[in-house]
Tab-separated table of C-alpha atoms in Angstrom:
chain	number	residue	atom	x	y	z
I	25	GLU	CA	101.434	104.074	112.509
I	26	PRO	CA	98.152	104.097	114.457
I	27	GLU	CA	95.669	101.413	113.438
I	28	VAL	CA	92.033	100.542	113.838
I	29	THR	CA	91.833	97.197	115.645
I	30	GLN	CA	88.908	94.810	115.578
I	31	THR	CA	88.052	91.769	117.665
I	32	PRO	CA	87.387	88.961	117.240
I	33	SER	CA	88.897	88.221	113.851
I	34	HIS	CA	86.359	85.441	113.319
I	35	GLN	CA	83.030	84.912	115.058
I	36	VAL	CA	80.872	81.826	114.539
I	37	THR	CA	77.344	82.056	115.897
I	38	GLN	CA	74.114	80.087	115.705
I	39	MET	CA	71.254	81.710	113.862
I	40	GLY	CA	69.048	83.696	116.209
I	41	GLN	CA	71.820	84.533	118.638
I	42	GLU	CA	73.167	87.990	119.382
I	43	VAL	CA	76.718	89.038	118.534
I	44	ILE	CA	78.816	92.011	119.511
I	45	LEU	CA	81.658	93.064	117.263
I	46	ARG	CA	84.281	95.262	118.820
I	47	CYS	CA	86.492	98.000	117.448
I	48	VAL	CA	89.129	100.288	118.862
I	49	PRO	CA	89.355	103.290	116.524
I	50	ILE	CA	92.476	105.395	116.133
I	51	SER	CA	92.798	107.311	119.374
I	52	ASN	CA	92.347	110.919	118.275
I	53	HIS	CA	89.672	110.207	115.680
I	54	LEU	CA	86.198	111.639	116.008
I	55	TYR	CA	84.115	109.889	113.370
I	56	PHE	CA	83.400	106.164	113.451
I	57	TYR	CA	81.853	103.842	110.914
I	58	TRP	CA	80.753	100.274	110.355
I	59	TYR	CA	80.727	98.680	106.929
I	60	ARG	CA	80.132	95.138	105.790
I	61	GLN	CA	81.359	93.105	102.841
I	62	ILE	CA	79.602	89.966	101.748
I	63	LEU	CA	82.043	87.489	100.221
I	64	GLY	CA	83.148	88.614	96.772
I	65	GLN	CA	81.095	91.786	96.817
I	66	LYS	CA	81.764	95.453	97.394
I	67	VAL	CA	82.015	97.154	100.742
I	68	GLU	CA	78.649	98.500	101.947
I	69	PHE	CA	78.053	101.262	104.457
I	70	LEU	CA	76.065	100.466	107.579
I	71	VAL	CA	76.298	103.377	110.007
I	72	SER	CA	78.324	106.408	111.019
I	73	PHE	CA	78.717	107.763	114.538
I	74	TYR	CA	79.850	111.156	115.729
I	75	ASN	CA	79.580	112.997	119.007
I	76	ASN	CA	78.008	109.981	120.711
I	77	GLU	CA	75.164	109.575	118.296
I	78	ILE	CA	74.358	108.046	114.929
I	79	SER	CA	74.864	110.613	112.194
I	80	GLU	CA	73.858	108.488	109.218
I	81	LYS	CA	72.677	104.963	108.565
I	82	SER	CA	71.874	102.859	105.533
I	83	GLU	CA	68.814	100.761	104.746
I	84	ILE	CA	70.745	97.705	105.897
I	85	PHE	CA	71.045	99.125	109.407
I	86	ASP	CA	67.577	98.258	110.675
I	87	ASP	CA	66.306	97.579	114.198
I	88	GLN	CA	68.379	94.418	114.330
I	89	PHE	CA	71.529	96.517	114.588
I	90	SER	CA	72.799	98.943	117.181
I	91	VAL	CA	76.065	100.731	117.892
I	92	GLU	CA	77.583	101.983	121.075
I	93	ARG	CA	80.677	103.768	122.272
I	94	PRO	CA	80.687	102.521	125.860
I	95	ASP	CA	83.915	104.251	126.843
I	96	GLY	CA	86.563	106.490	125.377
I	97	SER	CA	88.203	103.811	123.272
I	98	ASN	CA	85.739	101.125	122.134
I	99	PHE	CA	83.104	101.228	119.430
I	100	THR	CA	80.786	98.239	119.145
I	101	LEU	CA	78.273	96.860	116.678
I	102	LYS	CA	75.553	94.627	118.111
I	103	ILE	CA	73.495	92.373	115.864
I	104	ARG	CA	70.426	90.836	117.468
I	105	SER	CA	68.649	87.676	116.255
I	106	THR	CA	71.279	86.940	113.644
I	107	LYS	CA	70.218	85.540	110.280
I	108	LEU	CA	72.125	83.468	107.759
I	109	GLU	CA	72.383	86.483	105.467
I	110	ASP	CA	74.244	88.425	108.154
I	111	SER	CA	77.301	86.312	107.352
I	112	ALA	CA	79.912	88.753	106.051
I	113	MET	CA	83.084	90.628	106.891
I	114	TYR	CA	82.336	93.589	109.126
I	115	PHE	CA	84.756	96.488	108.986
I	116	CYS	CA	85.139	99.324	111.408
I	117	ALA	CA	86.610	102.607	110.213
I	118	SER	CA	87.515	105.884	111.821
I	119	ARG	CA	88.413	109.345	110.662
I	120	GLY	CA	89.906	112.440	112.201
I	121	ARG	CA	88.734	115.715	110.712
I	122	SER	CA	86.260	116.008	107.875
I	123	ASN	CA	88.980	116.454	105.237
I	124	GLN	CA	90.800	113.245	106.148
I	125	PRO	CA	90.293	109.725	104.784
I	126	GLN	CA	88.630	106.901	106.666
I	127	HIS	CA	91.004	104.248	107.971
I	128	PHE	CA	89.787	100.673	108.222
I	129	GLY	CA	90.461	97.776	110.528
I	130	ASP	CA	91.095	94.267	109.222
I	131	GLY	CA	87.544	93.218	109.957
I	132	THR	CA	85.630	90.520	111.773
I	133	ARG	CA	84.463	87.574	109.738
I	134	LEU	CA	80.979	86.708	110.992
I	135	SER	CA	79.696	83.241	110.152
I	136	ILE	CA	76.083	82.443	111.010
I	137	LEU	CA	75.230	78.738	111.125
F	11	GLY	CA	70.987	106.181	91.588
F	12	GLU	CA	74.273	106.848	93.358
F	13	SER	CA	76.914	104.280	92.553
F	14	VAL	CA	80.596	103.934	91.966
F	15	GLY	CA	81.809	101.270	89.624
F	16	LEU	CA	84.974	99.970	88.050
F	17	HIS	CA	85.323	99.209	84.396
F	18	LEU	CA	87.212	95.920	84.672
F	19	PRO	CA	86.884	93.238	87.337
F	20	THR	CA	90.417	91.942	86.723
F	21	LEU	CA	93.717	93.276	85.436
F	22	SER	CA	96.846	91.193	84.876
F	23	VAL	CA	100.231	92.831	84.348
F	24	GLN	CA	103.888	91.921	84.355
F	25	GLU	CA	106.204	93.124	87.091
F	26	GLY	CA	107.647	96.497	86.120
F	27	ASP	CA	104.720	97.490	83.905
F	28	ASN	CA	102.562	100.500	84.660
F	29	SER	CA	99.003	99.674	85.718
F	30	ILE	CA	95.907	101.767	85.185
F	31	ILE	CA	92.731	100.986	87.093
F	32	ASN	CA	89.590	102.856	86.114
F	33	CYS	CA	86.446	103.853	87.929
F	34	ALA	CA	83.255	105.647	86.896
F	35	TYR	CA	81.073	107.464	89.363
F	36	SER	CA	77.542	108.702	88.932
F	37	ASN	CA	77.023	111.365	91.586
F	38	SER	CA	78.161	114.686	90.165
F	39	ALA	CA	77.830	116.229	93.640
F	40	SER	CA	80.606	114.029	95.060
F	41	ASP	CA	83.565	116.138	96.082
F	42	TYR	CA	86.012	113.659	97.543
F	43	PHE	CA	87.353	110.401	96.141
F	44	ILE	CA	89.585	107.736	97.608
F	45	TRP	CA	91.408	104.694	96.309
F	46	TYR	CA	91.762	101.723	98.643
F	47	LYS	CA	93.789	98.538	98.308
F	48	GLN	CA	92.465	95.367	99.888
F	49	GLU	CA	94.712	92.353	100.328
F	50	SER	CA	93.292	88.936	101.108
F	51	GLY	CA	91.987	88.727	104.660
F	52	LYS	CA	92.594	92.404	105.397
F	53	GLY	CA	90.602	95.599	105.476
F	54	PRO	CA	90.713	98.341	102.852
F	55	GLN	CA	93.993	100.216	103.056
F	56	PHE	CA	94.105	103.893	102.093
F	57	ILE	CA	96.267	104.595	99.045
F	58	ILE	CA	95.506	108.107	97.836
F	59	ASP	CA	92.685	110.619	97.756
F	60	ILE	CA	91.665	113.574	95.650
F	61	ARG	CA	89.207	116.417	96.005
F	62	SER	CA	86.976	117.678	93.252
F	63	ASN	CA	88.895	120.946	92.944
F	64	MET	CA	91.885	118.991	91.607
F	65	ASP	CA	92.310	116.837	88.524
F	66	LYS	CA	95.544	115.082	89.424
F	67	ARG	CA	97.350	114.070	92.565
F	68	GLN	CA	100.573	112.117	92.912
F	69	GLY	CA	101.867	109.906	95.655
F	70	GLN	CA	104.699	107.456	95.872
F	71	ARG	CA	104.433	105.376	92.652
F	72	VAL	CA	100.725	106.182	92.426
F	73	THR	CA	98.807	108.892	90.625
F	74	VAL	CA	95.089	109.563	90.739
F	75	LEU	CA	93.374	111.384	87.884
F	76	LEU	CA	89.926	112.881	88.142
F	77	ASN	CA	87.850	113.875	85.128
F	78	LYS	CA	84.721	115.549	86.415
F	79	THR	CA	83.356	116.149	82.926
F	80	VAL	CA	82.852	112.444	82.323
F	81	LYS	CA	82.789	111.443	86.010
F	82	HIS	CA	85.822	109.218	85.715
F	83	LEU	CA	88.565	108.393	88.181
F	84	SER	CA	91.723	106.411	87.550
F	85	LEU	CA	94.600	105.046	89.582
F	86	GLN	CA	97.960	104.691	87.930
F	87	ILE	CA	100.604	102.510	89.552
F	88	ALA	CA	104.121	102.923	88.222
F	89	ALA	CA	106.553	100.010	88.010
F	90	THR	CA	104.007	97.544	89.388
F	91	GLN	CA	105.413	95.016	91.836
F	92	PRO	CA	104.132	91.607	92.997
F	93	GLY	CA	103.257	93.235	96.332
F	94	ASP	CA	100.765	95.429	94.507
F	95	SER	CA	98.604	92.373	93.807
F	96	ALA	CA	95.292	93.035	95.554
F	97	VAL	CA	91.742	94.222	94.970
F	98	TYR	CA	91.515	97.966	94.348
F	99	PHE	CA	88.372	99.926	95.169
F	100	CYS	CA	87.486	103.468	94.402
F	101	ALA	CA	85.125	105.185	96.803
F	102	GLU	CA	83.254	108.457	96.636
F	103	ASN	CA	82.124	110.739	99.392
F	104	PRO	CA	78.952	112.540	98.271
F	105	GLN	CA	79.365	115.116	100.984
F	106	ALA	CA	81.849	115.774	103.744
F	107	GLY	CA	81.359	113.571	106.764
F	108	THR	CA	79.047	111.104	105.122
F	109	ALA	CA	79.464	107.470	104.225
F	110	LEU	CA	81.776	106.251	101.520
F	111	ILE	CA	80.185	104.621	98.497
F	112	PHE	CA	82.421	101.867	97.176
F	113	GLY	CA	82.691	100.412	93.714
F	114	LYS	CA	82.908	96.696	93.032
F	115	GLY	CA	86.685	96.461	92.844
F	116	THR	CA	89.356	95.477	90.351
F	117	THR	CA	91.594	92.534	91.107
F	118	LEU	CA	95.159	93.364	90.080
F	119	SER	CA	97.436	90.390	89.487
F	120	VAL	CA	101.151	91.041	89.013
F	121	SER	CA	103.307	88.258	87.680
F	122	SER	CA	107.100	88.121	87.940
């Protein structure tokens, strides 16, 4: 069964540095998402991406964040000037048509020191 | 405001029992609901979904019930197995194509 894959599985970064989290969505999917989950809390929406542009973003997704689909397979989340509170699991998800569920990757654990 | 929540943070059952996990949602305009299972160290895994024009949908060992009158969603797991132990989240989709709003999750523990 096709899967969403995310790399790396764990990223440790010094505060103030930039990180790029990578995702390969399911190949024929059209809609892409990033979510985050702070330890022990619920999953929170960050941003959705369709047709090479952001279609929706949450209050969390401020100027510190950006997304890109640099080629036909990758979908990346860049976090600039990381802060301690950016430490969380970051999940990528993708979806085919609008009446289909979102499928999630296993996440990247981001630890900011 | 818009939110999706679960009634109980934890649920403990014996292997073979039926489990019921509940969820309340607040946005009456939501038209699509999904249950996800999250095992330790993994991402949310799709279990079953339901649209607002239905009140019941069955899968393999799972059933989702939707009561739009009281904005309540439940997941029933038949003959619960140790492998069902995980955190279960309900999520609502306020409108097609938009972000999912997740609840806080119920931790299901199944003992043999």
